Short mmCIF file of C-alpha atoms in Angstrom, two decimals:
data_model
loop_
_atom_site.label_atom_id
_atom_site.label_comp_id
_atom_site.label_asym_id
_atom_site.label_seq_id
_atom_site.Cartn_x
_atom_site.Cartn_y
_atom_site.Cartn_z
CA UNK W 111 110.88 66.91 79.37
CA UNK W 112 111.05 70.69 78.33
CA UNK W 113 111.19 70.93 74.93
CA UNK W 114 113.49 73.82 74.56
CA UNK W 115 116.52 71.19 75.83
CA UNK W 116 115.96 68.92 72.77
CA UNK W 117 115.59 71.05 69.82
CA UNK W 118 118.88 73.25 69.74
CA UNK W 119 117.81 76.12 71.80
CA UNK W 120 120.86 77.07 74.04
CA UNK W 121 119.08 75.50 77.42
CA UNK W 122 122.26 77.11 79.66
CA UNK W 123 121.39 80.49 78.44
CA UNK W 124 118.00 80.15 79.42
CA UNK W 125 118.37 78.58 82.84
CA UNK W 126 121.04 81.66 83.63
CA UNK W 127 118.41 83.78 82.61
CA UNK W 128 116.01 82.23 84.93
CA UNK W 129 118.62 81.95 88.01
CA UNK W 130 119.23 85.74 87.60
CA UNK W 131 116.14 87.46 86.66
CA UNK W 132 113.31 85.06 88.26
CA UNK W 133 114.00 82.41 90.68
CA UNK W 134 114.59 84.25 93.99
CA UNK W 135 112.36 86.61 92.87
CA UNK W 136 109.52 84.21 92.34
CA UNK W 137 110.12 82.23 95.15
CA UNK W 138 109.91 85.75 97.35
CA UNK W 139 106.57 86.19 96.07
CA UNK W 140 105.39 82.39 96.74
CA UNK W 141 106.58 82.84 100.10
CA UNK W 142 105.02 86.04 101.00
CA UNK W 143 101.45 84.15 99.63
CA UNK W 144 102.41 81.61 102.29
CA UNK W 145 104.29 78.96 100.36
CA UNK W 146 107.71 77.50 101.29
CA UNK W 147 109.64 77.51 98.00
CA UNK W 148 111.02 74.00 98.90
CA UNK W 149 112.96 72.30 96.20
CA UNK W 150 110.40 70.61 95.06
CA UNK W 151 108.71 73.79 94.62
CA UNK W 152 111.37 75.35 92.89
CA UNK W 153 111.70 72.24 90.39
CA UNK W 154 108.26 73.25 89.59
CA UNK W 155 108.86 77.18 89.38
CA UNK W 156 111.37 76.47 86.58
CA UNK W 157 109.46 73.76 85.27
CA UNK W 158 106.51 76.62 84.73
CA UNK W 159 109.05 79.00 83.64
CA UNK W 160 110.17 76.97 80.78
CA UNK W 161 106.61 75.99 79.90
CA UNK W 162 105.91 79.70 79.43
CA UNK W 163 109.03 79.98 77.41
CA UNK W 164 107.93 77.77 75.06
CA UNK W 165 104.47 79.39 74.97
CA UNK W 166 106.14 82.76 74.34
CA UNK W 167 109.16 81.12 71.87
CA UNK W 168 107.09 78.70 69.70
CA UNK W 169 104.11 79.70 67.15
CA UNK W 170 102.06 77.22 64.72
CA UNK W 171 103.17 76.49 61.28
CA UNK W 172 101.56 74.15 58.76
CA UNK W 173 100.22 72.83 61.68
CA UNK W 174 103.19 71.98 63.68
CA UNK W 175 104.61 74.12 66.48
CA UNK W 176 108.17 75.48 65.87
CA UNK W 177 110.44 78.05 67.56
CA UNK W 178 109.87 81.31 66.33
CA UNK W 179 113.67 81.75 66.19
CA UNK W 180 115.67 78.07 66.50
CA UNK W 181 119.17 79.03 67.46
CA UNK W 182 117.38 81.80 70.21
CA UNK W 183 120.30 84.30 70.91
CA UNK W 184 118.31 86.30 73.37
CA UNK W 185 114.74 85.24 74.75
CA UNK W 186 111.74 87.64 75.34
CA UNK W 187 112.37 87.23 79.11
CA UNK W 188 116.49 89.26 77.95
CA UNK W 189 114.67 91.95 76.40
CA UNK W 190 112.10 92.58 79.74
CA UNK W 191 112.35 94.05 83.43
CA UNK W 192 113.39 90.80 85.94
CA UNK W 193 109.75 91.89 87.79
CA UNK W 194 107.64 91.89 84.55
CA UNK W 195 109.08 88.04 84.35
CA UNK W 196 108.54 87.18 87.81
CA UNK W 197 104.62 88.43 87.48
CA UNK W 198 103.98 86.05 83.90
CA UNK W 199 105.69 83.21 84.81
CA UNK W 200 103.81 83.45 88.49
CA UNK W 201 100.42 83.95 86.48
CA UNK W 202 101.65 81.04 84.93
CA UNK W 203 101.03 78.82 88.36
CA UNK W 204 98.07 79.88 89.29
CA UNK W 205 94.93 77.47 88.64
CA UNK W 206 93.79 76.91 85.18
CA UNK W 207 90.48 79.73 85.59
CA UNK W 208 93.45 81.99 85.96
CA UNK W 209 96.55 80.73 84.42
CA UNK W 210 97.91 82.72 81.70
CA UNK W 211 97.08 80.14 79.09
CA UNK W 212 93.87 81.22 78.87
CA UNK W 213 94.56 84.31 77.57
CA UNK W 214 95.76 82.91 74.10
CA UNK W 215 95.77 86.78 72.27
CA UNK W 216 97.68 87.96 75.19
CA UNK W 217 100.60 85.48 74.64
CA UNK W 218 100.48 86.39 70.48
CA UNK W 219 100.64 89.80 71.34
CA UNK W 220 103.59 89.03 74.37
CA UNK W 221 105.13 86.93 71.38
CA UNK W 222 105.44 89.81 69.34
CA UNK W 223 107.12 92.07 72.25
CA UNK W 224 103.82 94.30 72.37
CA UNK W 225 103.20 94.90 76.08
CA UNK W 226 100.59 97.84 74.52
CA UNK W 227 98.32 95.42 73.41
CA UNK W 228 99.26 92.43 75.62
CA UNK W 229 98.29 94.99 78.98
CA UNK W 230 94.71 95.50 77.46
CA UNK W 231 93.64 92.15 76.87
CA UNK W 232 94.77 90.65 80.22
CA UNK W 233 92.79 93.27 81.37
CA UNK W 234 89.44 92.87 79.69
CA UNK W 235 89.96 89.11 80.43
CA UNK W 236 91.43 88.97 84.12
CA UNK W 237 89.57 88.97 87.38
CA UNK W 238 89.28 91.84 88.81
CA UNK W 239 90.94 90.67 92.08
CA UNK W 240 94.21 92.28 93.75
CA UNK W 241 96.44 89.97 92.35
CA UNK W 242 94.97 90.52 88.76
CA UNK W 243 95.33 94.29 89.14
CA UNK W 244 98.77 93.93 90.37
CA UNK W 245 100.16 92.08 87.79
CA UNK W 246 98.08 94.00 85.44
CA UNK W 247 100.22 97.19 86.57
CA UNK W 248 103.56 95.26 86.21
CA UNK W 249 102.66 94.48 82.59
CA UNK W 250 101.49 97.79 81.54
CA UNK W 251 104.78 99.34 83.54
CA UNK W 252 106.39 97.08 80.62
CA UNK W 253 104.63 98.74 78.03
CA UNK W 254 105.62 101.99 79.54
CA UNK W 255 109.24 101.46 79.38
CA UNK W 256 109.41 100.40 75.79
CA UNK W 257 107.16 103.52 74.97
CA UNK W 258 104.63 101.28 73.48
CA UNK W 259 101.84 102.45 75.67
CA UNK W 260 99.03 104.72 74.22
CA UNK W 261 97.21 107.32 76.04
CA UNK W 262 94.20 104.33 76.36
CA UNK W 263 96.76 101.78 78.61
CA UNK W 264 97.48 104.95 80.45
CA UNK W 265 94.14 105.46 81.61
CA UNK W 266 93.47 102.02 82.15
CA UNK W 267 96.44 101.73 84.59
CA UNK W 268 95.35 104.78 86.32
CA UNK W 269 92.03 102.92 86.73
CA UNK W 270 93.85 99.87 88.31
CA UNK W 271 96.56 101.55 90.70
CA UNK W 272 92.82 103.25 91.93
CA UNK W 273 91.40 99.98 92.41
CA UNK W 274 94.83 98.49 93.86
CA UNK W 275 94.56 100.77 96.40
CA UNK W 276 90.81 100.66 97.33
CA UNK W 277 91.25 96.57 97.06
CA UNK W 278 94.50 96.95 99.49
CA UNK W 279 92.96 98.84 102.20
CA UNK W 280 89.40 96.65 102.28
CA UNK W 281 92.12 93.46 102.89
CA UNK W 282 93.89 95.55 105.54
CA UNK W 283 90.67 96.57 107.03
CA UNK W 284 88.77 93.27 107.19
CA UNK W 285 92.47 91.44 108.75
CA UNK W 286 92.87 93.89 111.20
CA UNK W 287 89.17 94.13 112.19
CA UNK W 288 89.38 89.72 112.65
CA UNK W 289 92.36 90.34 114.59
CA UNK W 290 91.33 93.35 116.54
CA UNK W 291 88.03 91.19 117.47
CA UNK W 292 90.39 88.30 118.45
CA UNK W 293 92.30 89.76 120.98
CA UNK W 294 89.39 91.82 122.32
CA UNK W 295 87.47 88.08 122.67
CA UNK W 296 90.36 86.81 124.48
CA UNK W 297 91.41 89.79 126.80
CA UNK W 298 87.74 90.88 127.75
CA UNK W 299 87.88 87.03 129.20
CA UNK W 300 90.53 88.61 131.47
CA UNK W 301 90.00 91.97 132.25
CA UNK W 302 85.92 92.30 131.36
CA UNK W 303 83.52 93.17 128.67
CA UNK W 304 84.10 96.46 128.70
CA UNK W 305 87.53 95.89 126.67
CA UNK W 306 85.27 93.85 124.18
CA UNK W 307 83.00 96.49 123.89
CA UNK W 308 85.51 99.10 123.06
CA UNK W 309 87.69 96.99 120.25
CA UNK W 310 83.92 96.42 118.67
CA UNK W 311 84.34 100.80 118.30
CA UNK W 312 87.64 100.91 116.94
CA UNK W 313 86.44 98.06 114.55
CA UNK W 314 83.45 100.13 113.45
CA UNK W 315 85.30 103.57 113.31
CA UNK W 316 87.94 101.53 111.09
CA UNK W 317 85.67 100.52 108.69
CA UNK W 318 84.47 103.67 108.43
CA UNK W 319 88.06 105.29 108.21
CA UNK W 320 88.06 104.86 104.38
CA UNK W 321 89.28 108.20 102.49
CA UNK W 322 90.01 109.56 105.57
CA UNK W 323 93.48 110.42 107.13
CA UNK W 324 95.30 109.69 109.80
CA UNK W 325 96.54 112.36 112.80
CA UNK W 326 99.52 113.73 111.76
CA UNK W 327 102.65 112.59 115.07
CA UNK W 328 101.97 116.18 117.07
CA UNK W 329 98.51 115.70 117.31
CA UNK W 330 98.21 111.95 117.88
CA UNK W 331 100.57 113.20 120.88
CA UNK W 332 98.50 115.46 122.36
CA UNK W 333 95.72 113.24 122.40
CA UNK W 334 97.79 110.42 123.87
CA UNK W 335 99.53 112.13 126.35
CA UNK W 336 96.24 112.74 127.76
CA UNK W 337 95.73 109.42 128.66
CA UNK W 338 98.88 108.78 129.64
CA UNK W 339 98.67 111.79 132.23
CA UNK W 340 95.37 110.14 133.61
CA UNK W 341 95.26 109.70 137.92
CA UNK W 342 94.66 105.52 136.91
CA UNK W 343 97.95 105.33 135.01
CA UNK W 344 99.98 107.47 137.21
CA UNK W 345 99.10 105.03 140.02
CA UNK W 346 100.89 102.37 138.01
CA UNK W 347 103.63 104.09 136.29
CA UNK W 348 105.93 101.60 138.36
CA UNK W 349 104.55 99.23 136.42
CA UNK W 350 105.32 100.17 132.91
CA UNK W 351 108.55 98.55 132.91
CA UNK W 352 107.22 95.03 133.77
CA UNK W 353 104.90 95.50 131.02
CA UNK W 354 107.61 96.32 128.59
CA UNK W 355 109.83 93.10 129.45
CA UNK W 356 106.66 90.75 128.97
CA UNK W 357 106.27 92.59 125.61
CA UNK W 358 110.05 92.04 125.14
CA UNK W 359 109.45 87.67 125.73
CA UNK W 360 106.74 87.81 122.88
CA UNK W 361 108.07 86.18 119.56
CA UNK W 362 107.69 89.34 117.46
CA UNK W 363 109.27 86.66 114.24
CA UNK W 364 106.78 84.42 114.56
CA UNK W 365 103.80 87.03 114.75
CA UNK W 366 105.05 89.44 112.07
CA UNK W 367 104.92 86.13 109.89
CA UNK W 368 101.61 85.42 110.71
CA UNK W 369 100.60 88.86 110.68
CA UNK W 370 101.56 89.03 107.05
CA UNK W 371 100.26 85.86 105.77
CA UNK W 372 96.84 87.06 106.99
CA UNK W 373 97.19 90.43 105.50
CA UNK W 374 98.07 90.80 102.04
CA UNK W 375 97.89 94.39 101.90
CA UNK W 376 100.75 94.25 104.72
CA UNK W 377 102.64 92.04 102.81
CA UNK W 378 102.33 94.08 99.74
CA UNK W 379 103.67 97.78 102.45
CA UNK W 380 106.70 95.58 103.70
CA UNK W 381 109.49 97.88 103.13
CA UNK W 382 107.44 100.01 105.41
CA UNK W 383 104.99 98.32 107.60
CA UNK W 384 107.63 96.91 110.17
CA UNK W 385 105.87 95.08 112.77
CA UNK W 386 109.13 94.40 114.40
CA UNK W 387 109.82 98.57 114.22
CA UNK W 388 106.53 98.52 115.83
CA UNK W 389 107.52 95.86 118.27
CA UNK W 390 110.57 97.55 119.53
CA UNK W 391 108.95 101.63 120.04
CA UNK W 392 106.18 99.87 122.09
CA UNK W 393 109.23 98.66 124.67
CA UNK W 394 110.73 101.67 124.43
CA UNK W 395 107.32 103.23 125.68
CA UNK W 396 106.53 101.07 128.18
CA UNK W 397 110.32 100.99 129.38
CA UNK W 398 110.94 104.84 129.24
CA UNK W 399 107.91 106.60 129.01
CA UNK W 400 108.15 107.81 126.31
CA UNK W 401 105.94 107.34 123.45
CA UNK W 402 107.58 110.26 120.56
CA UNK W 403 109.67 107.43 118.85
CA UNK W 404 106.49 105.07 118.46
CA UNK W 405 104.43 108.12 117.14
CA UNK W 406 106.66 108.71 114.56
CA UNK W 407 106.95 105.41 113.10
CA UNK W 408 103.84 105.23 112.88
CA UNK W 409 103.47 108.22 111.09
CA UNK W 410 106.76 107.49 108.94
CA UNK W 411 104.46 104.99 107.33
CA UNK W 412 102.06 107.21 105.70
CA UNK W 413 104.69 110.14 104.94
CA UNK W 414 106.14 106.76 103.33
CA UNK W 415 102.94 107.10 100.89
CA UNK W 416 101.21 103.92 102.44
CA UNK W 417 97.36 104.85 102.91
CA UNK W 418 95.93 106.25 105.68
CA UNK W 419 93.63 103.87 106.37
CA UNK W 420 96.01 100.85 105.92
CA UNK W 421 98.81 102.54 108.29
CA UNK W 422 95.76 102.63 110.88
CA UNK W 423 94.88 99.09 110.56
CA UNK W 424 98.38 98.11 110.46
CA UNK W 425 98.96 99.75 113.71
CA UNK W 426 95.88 98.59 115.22
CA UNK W 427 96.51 94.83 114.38
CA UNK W 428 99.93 95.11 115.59
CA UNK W 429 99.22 96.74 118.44
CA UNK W 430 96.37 94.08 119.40
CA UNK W 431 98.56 91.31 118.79
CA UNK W 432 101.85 92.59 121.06
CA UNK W 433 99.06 92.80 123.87
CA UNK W 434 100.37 90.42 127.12
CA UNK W 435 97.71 88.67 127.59
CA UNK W 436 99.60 86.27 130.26
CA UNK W 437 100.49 88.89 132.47
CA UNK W 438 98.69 89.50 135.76
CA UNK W 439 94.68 91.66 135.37
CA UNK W 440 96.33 95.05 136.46
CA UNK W 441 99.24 94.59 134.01
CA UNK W 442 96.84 94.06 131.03
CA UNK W 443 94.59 96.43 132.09
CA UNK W 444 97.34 99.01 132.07
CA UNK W 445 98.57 97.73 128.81
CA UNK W 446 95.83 97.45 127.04
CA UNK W 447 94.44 100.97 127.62
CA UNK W 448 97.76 102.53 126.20
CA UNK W 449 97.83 100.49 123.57
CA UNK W 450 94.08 101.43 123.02
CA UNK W 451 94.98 105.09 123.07
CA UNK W 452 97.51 104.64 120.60
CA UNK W 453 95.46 103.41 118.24
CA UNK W 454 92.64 105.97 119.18
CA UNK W 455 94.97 109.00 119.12
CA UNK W 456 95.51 109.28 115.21
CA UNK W 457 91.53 108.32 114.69
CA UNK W 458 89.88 111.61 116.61
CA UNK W 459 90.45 113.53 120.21
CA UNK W 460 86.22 112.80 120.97
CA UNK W 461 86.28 109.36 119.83
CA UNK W 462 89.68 108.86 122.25
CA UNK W 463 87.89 109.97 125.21
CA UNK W 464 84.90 108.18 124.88
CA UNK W 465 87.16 104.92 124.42
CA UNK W 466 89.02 105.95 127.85
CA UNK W 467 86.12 106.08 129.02
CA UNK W 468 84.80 102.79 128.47
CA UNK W 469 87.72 101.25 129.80
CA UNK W 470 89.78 103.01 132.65
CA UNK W 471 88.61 101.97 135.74
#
């Protein structure tokens, strides 16, 4: 039973205060790490909630634990941004190596409103994993927003948004280099080695694309146009259309969710890494001809402020995975050298060439 129902703390304030500034929240975030807030799950979000209430509303006292205030007219989690309660009360499921619990100074100093103090001990304690960082950030955004933070917490979150985003891109590099791989296995079964070989390139130039930046949409176009302008793909223009309506019969739900359970770093770019945006310019291109709109997206993502190297592997995962690999040889050979060039056109001009070259007939 949670205490906070039997001791004369107002439980409906507390469980509005949850149902407006956590649960949907919350469960977003479970669900994005690949867990169906069921309502079992959600019994067990609150249930976790109200445990950290208590944590953060109770302190020892001649050896008993009592609320700090009995009669509670506003909680800690009334005074605090809806995310900054999302991210505790999620550290606050995680397993016990990792569960806020074990961070006993951090909850005195949370119990006491200072998010200054609260920021640096999580992170001299906390792994120094993505998730840790992130929340870490949250927290010390808190601490920010009361004006609490000292020039100290400053640095240290300038530290961890540096590490967030060196952490972000190695995820988004290593998914889209085991997805890249995939596909290459699979279609080189089709249309020969060759395609294996070059997806083993873009895998190696990808992991080498760190702290570099992508071709801005004019260039990448140049570069792809000439591909598309080459004698083997002018012999089966006809055939761009058919290409486009197989692309059109792929589930582009069902692999954006999978997509984004296997990359994090995607996950974390949603409002701008679109795989169904993605999905629907690669018709377009295959359907029309034209490839403009598709360029653009693709650079809208890193005008959007999403790394450089993370747009790329983005785009080369996606790309990979909208590959019809039930369509006839011809038809995947066709497709899979655009899509190839795509991909190649906002790494280098050289290193596009020397891709076409490994796999145009």
């Amino acid at each position: 039973m949670v205490k906070s129902q039997t001791i004369g703390v107002p439980f409906t304030k507390v469980f509005d205060e949850y149902r407006n500034k956590v649960e949907n929240q919350l469960a977003g975030v479970l669900k994005k790490n690949g867990i169906v807030p069921t309502l079992k799950i959600r019994q067990e979000m609150f249930s976790k909630y109200m445990n950290l209430f208590d944590m953060l509303n109770r302190k020892v006292v001649n050896g008993k634990e009592v609320y700090i205030d009995k009669h509670i007219k506003s909680s800690i989690f009334s005074k605090i941004n809806s995310k900054t309660s999302v991210v505790l009360t999620y550290l606050n499921t995680l397993d016990s190596a990792r569960n806020i619990k074990n961070y006993p100074e951090m909850i005195d100093a949370l119990r006491k409103n200072d998010f200054n103090r609260a920021s640096k001990i999580f992170y001299k304690m906390m792994p120094k994993d993505l998730e840790s960082y992130l929340a870490l950030d949250t927290i010390t955004d808190e601490a920010i927003a009361k004006r609490q933070a000292d020039e100290e917490l400053k640095k240290i979150q300038s530290k961890a948004k540096e590490e967030i985003i060196k952490l972000q891109i190695n995820e988004a590099i290593k998914t889209a280099s085991e997805i890249i791989s995939d596909i290459g296995d699979k279609t080189s079964k089709v249309i020969g080695d060759k395609y294996k070989v070059a997806s083993d390139k873009i895998i190696n130039e990808l992991n080498g694309f760190k702290g570099k930046k992508i071709k801005n949409s004019s260039d990448a176009l140049k570069i792809l146009e000439k591909t598309i302008n080459n004698p083997y793909l002018k012999v089966h223009k006809k055939d761009l259309p058919a290409i486009s309506q197989a692309i059109k019969f792929i589930d582009g739900k069902k692999l954006s969710e999978n997509l984004y359970k296997l990359g994090g770093s995607f996950k974390l770019a949603d409002n701008f890494l679109k795989f169904e945006k993605i999905k629907t310019k690669v018709e377009e291109g295959f359907e029309t001809g034209n490839w403009r709109p598709l360029v653009l997206e693709i650079e809208a993502m890193a005008l959007a402020g999403v790394a450089s190297p993370i747009v790329l592997a983005f785009t080369s995962a996606s790309l990979s995975l909208l590959l019809p690999v039930t369509i006839s040889v011809t038809l995947l050979s066709v497709s899979a050298i655009i899509l190839t060039a795509v991909i190649t056109s906002y790494i280098d001009a050289d290193f596009a060439a020397a891709i076409n070259k490994e796999i145009i007939p």
